[in-house]
Short mmCIF file of C-alpha atoms in Angstrom, two decimals:
data_model
loop_
_atom_site.label_atom_id
_atom_site.label_comp_id
_atom_site.label_asym_id
_atom_site.label_seq_id
_atom_site.Cartn_x
_atom_site.Cartn_y
_atom_site.Cartn_z
CA MET A 1430 103.00 144.94 113.98
CA THR A 1431 99.76 143.10 114.55
CA PRO A 1432 98.28 141.81 111.12
CA SER A 1433 94.81 143.16 110.51
CA ALA A 1434 91.80 141.27 109.03
CA THR A 1435 91.45 143.58 105.98
CA PRO A 1436 92.76 142.99 102.55
CA LEU A 1437 96.26 144.19 101.84
CA PRO A 1438 96.41 145.96 98.42
CA ARG A 1439 100.12 146.32 98.52
CA ARG A 1440 103.05 144.65 100.40
CA HIS A 1441 106.64 145.66 100.99
CA ARG A 1442 109.77 143.71 101.53
CA CYS A 1443 110.12 144.59 105.15
CA ASP A 1444 106.50 143.51 105.92
CA PRO A 1445 106.82 140.21 107.75
CA ARG A 1446 103.68 138.87 106.17
CA CYS A 1447 105.12 138.87 102.73
CA THR A 1448 108.50 137.23 103.26
CA PRO A 1449 108.58 134.94 106.29
CA ARG A 1450 111.88 133.52 105.31
CA TRP A 1451 113.75 136.64 106.34
CA SER A 1452 114.66 137.15 109.90
CA ARG A 1453 113.28 140.17 111.79
CA SER A 1454 114.27 142.20 114.74
CA ALA A 1455 112.33 142.12 118.00
CA SER A 1456 110.82 145.48 117.59
CA PRO A 1457 109.69 147.74 114.61
CA CYS A 1458 112.16 150.31 113.31
CA SER A 1459 111.19 153.94 113.54
CA PRO A 1460 113.19 156.20 111.32
CA PRO A 1461 113.27 159.89 111.88
CA ALA A 1462 111.17 162.10 109.78
CA SER A 1463 114.11 163.68 107.95
CA ALA A 1464 115.36 160.39 106.27
CA PRO A 1465 113.60 157.58 104.48
CA CYS A 1466 113.51 154.21 106.08
CA SER A 1467 116.15 152.10 104.59
CA CYS A 1468 114.05 148.92 105.12
CA CYS A 1469 111.08 150.40 103.28
CA SER A 1470 112.04 153.19 100.82
CA ALA A 1471 108.61 153.03 99.18
CA ARG A 1472 106.86 154.30 102.33
CA SER A 1473 106.60 158.03 103.17
CA PRO A 1474 109.65 159.20 105.22
CA SER A 1475 107.39 160.50 108.00
CA SER A 1476 105.69 157.35 108.68
CA PRO A 1477 107.16 154.62 110.75
CA CYS A 1478 108.31 151.32 109.19
CA PRO A 1479 105.52 148.77 109.31
CA GLY A 1480 107.71 145.78 109.40
CA ARG A 1481 111.05 144.64 110.98
CA CYS A 1482 114.55 144.81 109.69
CA GLY A 1483 115.50 142.06 107.26
CA PRO A 1484 119.01 140.34 106.89
CA GLY A 1485 121.72 142.58 105.91
CA ARG A 1486 120.24 145.44 107.88
CA VAL A 1487 122.25 147.07 110.84
CA ARG A 1488 120.27 148.67 113.61
CA GLY A 1489 121.88 151.54 115.23
CA GLY A 1490 120.61 154.52 117.27
CA GLY A 1491 117.13 153.65 116.50
CA VAL A 1492 117.67 153.95 112.78
CA ASP A 1493 118.34 151.07 110.29
CA ALA A 1494 121.41 151.62 108.34
CA ALA A 1495 121.75 149.80 105.00
CA ALA A 1496 124.44 147.04 105.08
CA PRO A 1497 125.99 145.22 102.15
CA ARG A 1498 123.51 142.74 100.67
CA ARG A 1499 124.08 139.53 99.06
CA ARG A 1500 123.28 139.58 95.38
CA ARG A 1501 120.05 137.51 94.79
CA GLY A 1502 119.76 137.81 91.00
CA PRO A 1503 117.63 140.21 88.95
CA ARG A 1504 114.43 139.34 90.81
CA SER A 1505 113.78 138.27 94.29
CA GLY A 1506 110.86 137.66 96.76
CA ALA A 1507 107.36 137.51 95.25
CA ALA A 1508 108.63 138.87 91.72
CA ARG A 1509 111.12 136.08 91.47
CA ALA A 1510 108.35 133.48 92.22
CA GLY A 1511 106.18 134.90 89.41
CA TYR A 1512 103.78 136.81 91.45
CA PRO A 1513 103.26 140.47 91.09
CA VAL A 1514 104.35 142.63 94.07
CA SER A 1515 101.14 144.61 93.97
CA ARG A 1516 97.84 142.73 93.63
CA PRO A 1517 94.18 143.63 93.92
CA ALA A 1518 92.48 142.92 97.10
CA GLY A 1519 91.09 139.45 97.54
CA VAL A 1520 93.87 137.55 95.66
CA PRO A 1521 95.42 134.86 97.76
CA HIS A 1522 98.85 135.66 98.97
CA PRO A 1523 101.37 133.28 97.32
CA LEU A 1524 104.19 133.21 100.03
CA HIS A 1525 102.51 132.94 103.37
CA PRO A 1526 99.91 130.39 104.73
CA LEU A 1527 98.44 132.89 107.14
CA ILE A 1528 97.22 135.19 104.34
CA PHE A 1529 94.54 133.45 102.44
CA ARG A 1530 91.74 134.66 100.17
CA GLY A 1531 92.51 138.39 100.81
CA THR A 1532 92.32 138.16 104.55
CA VAL A 1533 95.01 137.87 107.16
CA THR A 1534 94.75 135.35 109.73
CA THR A 1535 96.17 136.46 113.14
CA ALA A 1536 98.53 134.29 115.10
CA SER A 1537 95.65 133.50 117.58
CA THR A 1538 93.75 131.81 114.84
CA ALA A 1539 96.57 130.12 113.00
CA TRP A 1540 95.94 126.80 114.53
CA ARG A 1541 92.43 126.59 113.23
CA PRO A 1542 93.25 125.09 109.95
CA TRP A 1543 95.47 122.47 111.55
CA ALA A 1544 92.58 121.63 114.07
CA VAL A 1545 90.12 121.25 111.29
CA TRP A 1546 92.49 119.09 109.22
CA GLY A 1547 93.47 117.05 112.30
CA VAL A 1548 89.73 116.17 113.10
CA GLY A 1549 89.20 115.44 109.53
CA VAL A 1550 92.19 113.03 109.46
CA LEU A 1551 90.83 111.25 112.51
CA ALA A 1552 87.41 110.95 110.95
CA TYR A 1553 89.10 109.23 108.01
CA VAL A 1554 91.01 106.88 110.36
CA LEU A 1555 87.66 105.96 111.89
CA SER A 1556 86.09 105.43 108.41
CA ILE A 1557 88.97 102.99 107.57
CA THR A 1558 88.34 101.23 110.85
CA ASN A 1559 84.66 100.81 109.97
CA ARG A 1560 85.51 99.76 106.36
CA THR A 1561 87.94 97.03 107.50
CA SER A 1562 86.06 95.94 110.65
CA LEU A 1563 85.49 92.46 109.31
CA SER A 1564 89.13 91.91 108.13
CA ALA A 1565 90.16 90.11 111.35
CA VAL A 1566 86.89 88.70 112.42
CA GLY A 1567 85.84 87.19 109.11
CA VAL A 1568 85.68 83.69 110.66
CA ASP A 1569 83.60 84.91 113.57
CA ALA A 1570 81.23 86.68 111.14
CA ALA A 1571 80.71 83.46 109.13
CA THR A 1572 80.07 81.60 112.24
CA ARG A 1573 77.62 84.03 113.61
CA PHE A 1574 75.51 84.48 110.55
CA GLU A 1575 76.08 80.84 109.28
CA ALA A 1576 77.30 82.27 106.03
CA ASP A 1577 79.06 80.49 103.26
CA ALA A 1578 82.04 82.02 101.35
CA SER A 1579 79.84 83.80 98.72
CA THR A 1580 77.51 85.22 101.25
CA LEU A 1581 80.52 86.46 103.33
CA SER A 1582 81.93 87.95 100.26
CA MET A 1583 78.56 89.97 99.72
CA PHE A 1584 79.29 91.78 103.05
CA ALA A 1585 82.27 93.45 101.47
CA VAL A 1586 81.14 93.60 97.89
CA ILE A 1587 77.89 95.51 98.65
CA GLN A 1588 79.76 97.85 101.00
CA LEU A 1589 82.38 98.61 98.14
CA ALA A 1590 79.58 99.02 95.63
CA ILE A 1591 77.80 101.38 97.73
CA TYR A 1592 81.05 103.33 98.29
CA GLY A 1593 81.88 103.44 94.61
CA GLY A 1594 78.33 104.45 93.66
CA MET A 1595 78.23 107.28 96.09
CA GLN A 1596 81.44 109.01 94.93
CA ILE A 1597 79.82 111.35 92.31
CA PRO A 1598 76.72 112.24 94.25
CA VAL A 1599 78.95 113.05 97.22
CA GLY A 1600 80.91 115.36 94.99
CA VAL A 1601 77.86 117.21 93.94
CA LEU A 1602 76.53 117.64 97.51
CA LEU A 1603 80.01 118.88 98.59
CA ASP A 1604 79.89 121.59 95.99
CA ARG A 1605 76.40 122.49 97.30
CA PHE A 1606 76.63 122.06 101.09
CA GLY A 1607 80.23 121.94 102.07
CA ALA A 1608 82.36 119.53 103.97
CA ARG A 1609 80.93 120.03 107.44
CA PRO A 1610 77.46 118.65 107.03
CA LEU A 1611 78.53 115.74 104.80
CA ILE A 1612 81.39 114.45 107.01
CA THR A 1613 79.06 114.84 110.11
CA VAL A 1614 76.26 112.86 108.56
CA GLY A 1615 78.76 110.23 107.33
CA ILE A 1616 80.11 109.64 110.58
CA PHE A 1617 76.68 109.24 112.15
CA VAL A 1618 75.48 106.95 109.23
CA MET A 1619 78.48 104.72 110.00
CA ALA A 1620 77.62 104.69 113.66
CA ALA A 1621 74.23 103.45 112.87
CA GLY A 1622 75.57 100.97 110.67
CA GLN A 1623 77.84 99.58 113.21
CA LEU A 1624 75.04 99.51 115.80
CA LEU A 1625 72.89 97.60 113.48
CA LEU A 1626 75.63 95.14 112.72
CA ALA A 1627 76.25 94.68 116.47
CA PHE A 1628 72.62 93.32 116.96
CA ALA A 1629 71.85 92.00 113.57
CA PRO A 1630 70.10 88.58 113.83
CA ASP A 1631 70.46 87.37 110.28
CA VAL A 1632 72.39 87.81 107.04
CA GLY A 1633 69.81 90.33 105.74
CA SER A 1634 70.24 92.74 108.66
CA ALA A 1635 73.96 92.39 108.37
CA ILE A 1636 73.97 93.40 104.69
CA THR A 1637 71.83 96.36 105.43
CA ALA A 1638 74.39 97.40 108.10
CA ARG A 1639 77.22 97.13 105.60
CA VAL A 1640 75.12 99.19 103.10
CA LEU A 1641 74.99 102.01 105.73
CA LEU A 1642 78.71 101.75 106.39
CA GLY A 1643 79.53 102.06 102.82
CA ALA A 1644 77.29 105.11 102.31
CA GLY A 1645 78.75 106.79 105.44
CA ASP A 1646 82.17 106.05 104.57
CA ALA A 1647 81.73 107.43 100.99
CA ALA A 1648 81.34 110.90 102.46
CA VAL A 1649 84.55 111.11 104.59
CA PHE A 1650 87.50 111.04 102.31
CA PRO A 1651 86.17 113.42 99.77
CA SER A 1652 85.13 115.82 102.68
CA VAL A 1653 88.58 115.76 104.03
CA LEU A 1654 90.09 116.67 100.49
CA ARG A 1655 87.65 119.53 100.36
CA LEU A 1656 88.75 120.87 103.84
CA ILE A 1657 92.32 120.71 102.61
CA ALA A 1658 91.57 122.60 99.33
CA VAL A 1659 89.57 125.24 101.18
CA TRP A 1660 91.65 125.84 104.34
CA PHE A 1661 95.22 125.56 103.02
CA PRO A 1662 97.01 127.29 100.18
CA PRO A 1663 97.77 125.13 97.04
CA ARG A 1664 101.35 124.60 97.64
CA GLN A 1665 100.54 122.72 100.87
CA ALA A 1666 97.75 120.67 99.49
CA PRO A 1667 99.66 117.82 97.87
CA VAL A 1668 101.65 117.07 100.99
CA LEU A 1669 98.54 117.23 103.20
CA VAL A 1670 96.64 114.87 100.80
CA GLN A 1671 99.47 112.25 100.99
CA LEU A 1672 99.64 112.54 104.83
CA THR A 1673 95.91 112.14 105.03
CA GLY A 1674 96.08 108.92 103.12
CA ILE A 1675 99.06 107.61 105.17
CA PHE A 1676 97.50 108.50 108.53
CA GLY A 1677 94.11 106.99 107.47
CA GLN A 1678 95.73 103.52 107.06
CA LEU A 1679 96.30 103.41 110.74
CA GLY A 1680 92.65 102.68 110.95
CA GLN A 1681 93.36 99.12 109.73
CA LEU A 1682 95.44 98.52 112.81
CA VAL A 1683 92.46 99.41 114.99
CA SER A 1684 90.30 96.97 113.20
CA VAL A 1685 93.08 94.26 113.31
CA LEU A 1686 94.32 94.53 116.87
CA PRO A 1687 91.98 96.30 119.48
CA LEU A 1688 88.60 95.42 117.79
CA ALA A 1689 89.58 91.82 117.34
CA ALA A 1690 90.92 91.56 120.92
CA LEU A 1691 87.72 93.10 122.40
CA LEU A 1692 85.65 90.65 120.28
CA HIS A 1693 87.49 87.62 121.43
CA ALA A 1694 87.45 88.82 125.10
CA THR A 1695 83.77 89.68 125.12
CA GLU A 1696 81.14 89.08 122.45
CA TRP A 1697 80.04 90.30 119.13
CA SER A 1698 77.53 92.84 120.31
CA VAL A 1699 79.79 94.35 122.89
CA ALA A 1700 82.60 94.85 120.41
CA PHE A 1701 80.63 96.36 117.46
CA GLY A 1702 78.38 98.28 119.89
CA SER A 1703 81.54 99.86 121.44
CA LEU A 1704 82.86 100.83 118.04
CA ALA A 1705 79.41 102.33 117.06
CA GLY A 1706 79.46 104.40 120.40
CA LEU A 1707 82.92 105.66 119.61
CA VAL A 1708 81.99 106.78 116.10
CA GLY A 1709 78.93 108.48 117.32
CA LEU A 1710 80.87 110.42 119.95
CA PHE A 1711 83.43 111.45 117.30
CA GLY A 1712 80.45 112.74 115.13
CA VAL A 1713 79.80 115.36 117.83
CA LEU A 1714 83.41 116.40 117.68
CA THR A 1715 83.39 116.83 114.00
CA LEU A 1716 80.20 119.02 114.28
CA ALA A 1717 81.89 121.14 117.01
CA VAL A 1718 85.32 121.64 115.24
CA ILE A 1719 85.00 121.50 111.44
CA ARG A 1720 83.81 124.56 109.43
CA ASN A 1721 83.31 124.70 105.74
CA HIS A 1722 85.62 127.51 105.18
CA PRO A 1723 87.93 130.06 106.92
CA PRO A 1724 86.34 133.12 108.45
CA GLY A 1725 85.76 135.78 105.90
CA ALA A 1726 86.23 133.40 102.81
CA ASP A 1727 83.66 133.39 100.05
CA ALA A 1728 81.23 130.61 100.84
CA ALA A 1729 78.83 130.88 97.81
CA PRO A 1730 77.52 127.36 97.00
CA THR A 1731 77.94 125.92 93.64
CA ARG A 1732 74.78 124.59 91.81
CA ILE A 1733 75.42 122.09 89.06
CA SER A 1734 72.76 121.29 86.60
CA ALA A 1735 71.93 117.76 85.54
CA ALA A 1736 72.98 118.58 81.93
CA ALA A 1737 76.25 120.16 83.07
CA LEU A 1738 76.84 116.95 85.17
CA ARG A 1739 76.21 114.64 82.23
CA GLY A 1740 78.39 116.78 80.05
CA GLY A 1741 81.22 116.67 82.60
CA PHE A 1742 81.04 112.86 82.67
CA ARG A 1743 81.05 112.63 78.94
CA ASP A 1744 84.05 114.99 78.55
CA SER A 1745 85.97 113.45 81.39
CA TRP A 1746 85.66 109.91 80.19
CA ALA A 1747 86.44 110.91 76.62
CA HIS A 1748 89.89 112.04 77.47
CA PRO A 1749 92.30 108.97 77.36
CA ALA A 1750 94.17 110.50 80.37
CA THR A 1751 91.03 109.92 82.57
CA ARG A 1752 90.68 106.54 81.29
CA LEU A 1753 94.44 105.95 81.94
CA ALA A 1754 93.91 107.24 85.57
CA PHE A 1755 90.85 104.91 86.11
CA TRP A 1756 92.80 101.86 85.04
CA SER A 1757 95.86 103.07 87.19
CA HIS A 1758 93.63 103.20 90.13
CA PHE A 1759 91.86 99.95 89.28
CA THR A 1760 94.93 97.66 88.88
CA PRO A 1761 97.49 98.02 91.73
CA PRO A 1762 95.42 98.29 94.94
CA PHE A 1763 92.64 95.56 94.54
CA ALA A 1764 94.72 92.60 95.81
CA GLY A 1765 95.75 94.35 98.93
CA THR A 1766 91.94 95.38 99.47
CA ALA A 1767 90.68 91.97 99.12
CA PHE A 1768 93.42 90.63 101.40
CA MET A 1769 92.95 93.24 104.13
CA LEU A 1770 89.23 93.71 103.80
CA LEU A 1771 87.96 90.11 104.23
CA TRP A 1772 89.90 87.15 102.98
CA GLY A 1773 93.44 87.65 104.25
CA PHE A 1774 92.84 86.71 108.06
CA PRO A 1775 90.95 83.50 107.29
CA PHE A 1776 93.52 82.47 104.74
CA LEU A 1777 96.36 82.93 107.21
CA THR A 1778 94.63 81.39 110.25
CA VAL A 1779 92.39 78.70 109.03
CA GLY A 1780 93.97 78.10 105.61
CA GLU A 1781 97.68 78.15 106.48
CA GLY A 1782 97.45 77.45 110.26
CA LEU A 1783 99.08 80.55 111.62
CA ALA A 1784 98.25 81.75 115.06
CA PRO A 1785 95.89 84.80 115.22
CA ALA A 1786 98.85 86.83 116.76
CA THR A 1787 101.10 86.01 113.76
CA ALA A 1788 98.38 86.84 111.30
CA SER A 1789 97.82 90.18 113.09
CA LEU A 1790 101.56 90.86 112.82
CA VAL A 1791 101.46 90.22 109.03
CA PHE A 1792 98.54 92.72 108.80
CA THR A 1793 100.52 95.25 110.88
CA VAL A 1794 103.52 94.87 108.74
CA TYR A 1795 101.33 95.52 105.77
CA VAL A 1796 100.16 98.93 107.28
CA LEU A 1797 103.69 99.86 108.29
CA PHE A 1798 105.24 99.06 104.91
CA GLY A 1799 102.48 101.15 103.21
CA LEU A 1800 103.34 104.04 105.60
CA LEU A 1801 107.09 103.79 104.68
CA SER A 1802 106.59 103.14 100.94
CA GLY A 1803 104.10 105.88 100.37
CA PRO A 1804 106.62 108.88 100.72
CA VAL A 1805 109.26 107.13 98.65
CA LEU A 1806 106.88 106.41 95.75
CA GLY A 1807 105.48 109.99 96.08
CA ALA A 1808 109.13 111.25 95.64
CA VAL A 1809 109.58 109.15 92.60
CA SER A 1810 106.36 110.33 91.15
CA ALA A 1811 107.33 114.00 91.62
CA ARG A 1812 110.84 113.41 90.04
CA HIS A 1813 109.68 111.42 87.01
CA PRO A 1814 106.31 112.71 86.07
CA MET A 1815 106.64 111.26 82.56
CA ARG A 1816 107.39 107.78 83.82
CA ARG A 1817 104.86 107.16 86.48
CA SER A 1818 103.16 104.33 84.75
CA THR A 1819 106.35 102.56 84.03
CA LEU A 1820 108.18 103.24 87.23
CA LEU A 1821 105.36 102.89 89.84
CA VAL A 1822 102.10 101.37 88.59
CA LEU A 1823 103.26 98.55 86.48
CA PRO A 1824 106.30 97.61 88.73
CA SER A 1825 103.90 97.40 91.70
CA VAL A 1826 101.53 95.13 89.78
CA GLY A 1827 104.55 92.89 88.78
CA LEU A 1828 105.71 92.58 92.42
CA GLN A 1829 102.41 91.52 93.60
CA VAL A 1830 101.93 88.93 90.80
CA VAL A 1831 105.44 87.56 91.57
CA ALA A 1832 104.59 87.36 95.36
CA TRP A 1833 101.19 85.87 94.99
CA GLY A 1834 102.63 83.42 92.39
CA ALA A 1835 105.17 82.22 94.86
CA VAL A 1836 102.58 81.70 97.59
CA VAL A 1837 100.16 79.81 95.30
CA LEU A 1838 102.68 77.63 93.73
CA TRP A 1839 104.80 76.84 96.80
CA PRO A 1840 105.04 73.21 97.34
CA GLY A 1841 103.67 72.18 100.83
CA GLN A 1842 103.66 74.54 103.74
CA VAL A 1843 104.42 78.11 102.89
CA PRO A 1844 107.10 79.54 105.41
CA VAL A 1845 106.02 82.42 107.50
CA TRP A 1846 108.53 84.80 106.12
CA MET A 1847 106.93 84.47 102.71
CA PHE A 1848 103.86 86.22 104.08
CA PHE A 1849 105.73 89.06 105.16
CA VAL A 1850 107.23 89.38 101.70
CA LEU A 1851 103.55 89.18 100.37
CA ALA A 1852 102.52 91.86 102.76
CA PHE A 1853 105.35 94.00 101.44
CA ALA A 1854 104.42 93.50 97.80
CA LEU A 1855 100.62 94.23 98.49
CA SER A 1856 101.44 97.33 100.45
CA THR A 1857 102.91 99.05 97.42
CA GLY A 1858 99.55 98.84 95.56
CA GLY A 1859 97.79 101.69 97.49
CA PRO A 1860 100.55 104.30 97.21
CA ALA A 1861 101.27 103.40 93.51
CA SER A 1862 97.55 103.88 92.61
CA MET A 1863 97.60 107.40 93.94
CA VAL A 1864 99.42 108.53 90.81
CA ALA A 1865 95.98 108.05 89.13
CA PHE A 1866 94.68 111.36 90.69
CA ASP A 1867 97.78 113.19 89.27
CA HIS A 1868 96.65 111.99 85.75
CA ALA A 1869 93.06 113.32 86.42
CA ARG A 1870 94.45 116.58 87.74
CA ALA A 1871 96.88 117.18 84.92
CA TYR A 1872 94.53 116.73 81.95
CA ASN A 1873 91.17 117.84 83.21
CA PRO A 1874 90.16 121.49 83.81
CA ALA A 1875 88.92 122.68 87.09
CA ALA A 1876 85.30 122.81 85.90
CA ARG A 1877 85.24 118.98 85.77
CA LEU A 1878 88.08 117.90 88.02
CA SER A 1879 85.71 116.67 90.78
CA THR A 1880 83.88 114.47 88.20
CA ALA A 1881 87.04 113.06 86.92
CA THR A 1882 88.27 112.43 90.45
CA GLY A 1883 85.07 110.61 91.19
CA ILE A 1884 85.37 108.36 88.10
CA VAL A 1885 89.06 107.57 89.11
CA ASN A 1886 88.13 106.78 92.80
CA VAL A 1887 85.48 104.27 91.55
CA GLY A 1888 88.12 102.21 89.79
CA GLY A 1889 90.09 100.84 92.77
CA PHE A 1890 86.89 99.94 94.61
CA LEU A 1891 85.27 98.33 91.63
CA ALA A 1892 88.33 96.09 91.26
CA GLY A 1893 88.34 95.37 94.98
CA LEU A 1894 84.73 94.25 95.02
CA ILE A 1895 85.32 92.13 91.84
CA ALA A 1896 88.31 90.37 93.48
CA ILE A 1897 86.51 89.64 96.78
CA LEU A 1898 83.44 88.20 94.80
CA PHE A 1899 85.71 86.09 92.67
CA ILE A 1900 87.49 84.59 95.62
CA GLY A 1901 84.29 83.82 97.42
CA ILE A 1902 82.68 82.05 94.31
CA ALA A 1903 85.90 80.15 93.73
CA MET A 1904 85.82 78.83 97.30
CA ASP A 1905 82.32 77.67 97.02
CA VAL A 1906 83.03 75.96 93.61
CA GLN A 1907 85.85 73.99 95.29
CA GLY A 1908 83.45 72.96 98.09
CA ALA A 1909 85.21 75.07 100.69
CA GLY A 1910 82.46 77.67 101.49
CA THR A 1911 82.49 77.38 105.19
CA PRO A 1912 85.18 77.64 107.88
CA ALA A 1913 84.94 73.90 108.60
CA THR A 1914 85.85 73.13 105.01
CA TYR A 1915 88.55 75.85 104.40
CA SER A 1916 91.77 74.42 103.07
CA PRO A 1917 95.16 75.88 102.01
CA GLU A 1918 94.77 74.40 98.32
CA ALA A 1919 91.09 75.95 98.01
CA PHE A 1920 92.41 79.41 99.25
CA ARG A 1921 95.48 79.32 96.87
CA TRP A 1922 93.48 78.75 93.78
CA ALA A 1923 90.85 81.01 94.80
CA PHE A 1924 93.35 83.90 95.16
CA ALA A 1925 94.78 82.80 91.67
CA THR A 1926 91.49 84.26 90.11
CA GLN A 1927 93.17 87.60 90.74
CA ALA A 1928 95.32 87.08 87.68
CA LEU A 1929 92.24 87.86 85.30
CA ILE A 1930 91.96 91.23 86.84
CA TRP A 1931 95.65 92.10 86.67
CA ALA A 1932 95.74 91.09 83.10
CA THR A 1933 92.78 93.26 82.20
CA GLY A 1934 94.11 96.19 84.03
CA VAL A 1935 97.60 96.01 82.65
CA THR A 1936 96.33 95.73 79.20
CA MET A 1937 94.12 98.78 79.50
CA ILE A 1938 96.98 100.79 81.14
CA LEU A 1939 99.25 100.14 78.20
CA VAL A 1940 96.49 100.95 75.76
CA GLU A 1941 95.39 104.20 77.29
CA ARG A 1942 98.89 105.31 78.07
CA ARG A 1943 99.77 105.05 74.39
CA LYS A 1944 96.60 107.02 73.38
CA THR A 1945 97.45 109.64 76.03
CA ARG A 1946 100.93 110.15 74.96
CA ARG A 1947 99.82 110.23 71.36
CA LEU A 1948 97.21 112.89 72.13
CA ILE A 1949 99.53 115.31 73.83
CA GLY A 1950 102.25 114.77 71.24
CA VAL A 1951 104.98 113.32 73.52
CA ASP A 1952 105.75 110.29 71.39
CA ALA A 1953 105.70 112.45 68.08
CA GLU A 1954 107.89 115.11 69.70
CA GLY A 1955 110.44 112.55 70.92
CA ARG A 1956 110.71 111.00 67.52
CA ARG A 1957 111.14 114.40 65.89
CA ARG A 1958 113.78 115.33 68.35
CA ARG A 1959 115.68 111.97 67.66
CA ALA A 1960 115.43 112.65 64.11
CA SER A 1961 116.87 116.07 64.16
CA ARG A 1962 119.91 114.94 66.13
CA PRO A 1963 123.07 113.84 64.53
CA PRO A 1964 123.62 109.93 64.77
CA THR A 1965 126.78 110.50 67.03
CA GLU A 1966 124.88 112.37 69.71
CA PRO A 1967 122.90 110.67 72.50
CA THR A 1968 119.17 110.25 71.92
CA PRO A 1969 117.49 112.92 74.07
CA VAL A 1970 114.87 112.13 76.63
CA ALA A 1971 111.42 113.28 75.95
CA ALA A 1972 110.43 116.61 77.58
CA ALA A 1973 108.97 116.21 81.05
CA GLY A 1974 105.77 117.83 81.88
CA ARG A 1975 102.47 115.93 82.07
CA GLU A 1976 101.56 112.53 82.76
CA GLY A 1977 102.09 109.57 80.33
#
């Protein structure tokens, strides 16, 4: 049977579009008119069976004969999953990814969602490459523009500030225009920024280029999330979001290895001009492949008034779970952002005397550890939804504090293996901070979910730019503002300023976590259940459900 492109008001067990788990025969079964089809007793006996035989059916003489079936419980299929067998047209099908928004996608177009998502992921990889393009060439940038540590910090600080400030406007524009125009414009804006940086004659032009990079980068990741939400069923969205974040980190390897090698083999303008050309060509690909929505889906734009937007901000921030999410995204990842985005490579090469190849290996290990730890932390998050703060966020922060404390206080030359331990500790910050979006999703209604997500996303980049700025100021205060004056001691005490940000973030996580649990009644319910139990029985665990 060839699926049609029209809504299906009713589906039957033998319909392959309803239950893809069941095996099916190579050809449709055609029962005689005198007997009902055993595969599909609800159909008229005179009409051919629209599907194939499921398991436990015996084909013989062109007629399916019922065979003994394994008992599956009182309900099975869509009914057991909680969905009605009969739905009105236009309701998304819950059990099959090819049936979406009341339409059936044929096998010839089943690749389109994956092609759209794949191009979106590659766009995100390029945005990470542009974001971290100064990570391995910070010393070269300081030499080219004759910039001290504070000025060099401003390159990253302004870029992150623009990125964070653009999150809410990008969300509103996504609701109005869709993902395709925003991701395409973002790609071309990043290409213009890299081209300007390639030929920038002074610090002012370079900072303008970083502003363009931040503005273009801000549009990419939210657009990819919108593509996932529109093109895929909800049950696949969490996995695809995690995969997008994991694959996107490969962009850091591009900036650390090929871009740095090209710069050292040629010159500044050639390296960054080549990156600008690559990004511009990819913008054409996004325009050609990405579409806002699947064919036939409702594409009505959403208009949000200024009053509704202000109300969404107020209501989202008023909920303690949104504030918990903000600080959960603020605290774990900023140390890795400061290390990878700007200060890590100068610290390892000029400060600690490592060879550039060894420093690049430390950066590579950081990315690989992040790729490996992300799924593990995601599994823990799904298994223990009420313990995400205590099992993921706070342990990640503690691990980073211990690792950085060992590096800062190490007497004499820090051994190379310690930098790999530091890379592992920092790599846990990004995956651990992703639980912040689970907090926002669990406690905010759909009407203000985009607003809450934008607020949460600002937290991590706000902490990152503060850390980068603090490190640069600390280097200048110690008289180590230029590459010629960098020293291991100056770098170590500059990185020690991150303790202030960690202390603030951990304190606010504990405060907002207590408020959230009190608001939803988790702590009160736990105390009530413990009081109702006899003293000899074990204390029950609080009911799992939402975040805390």
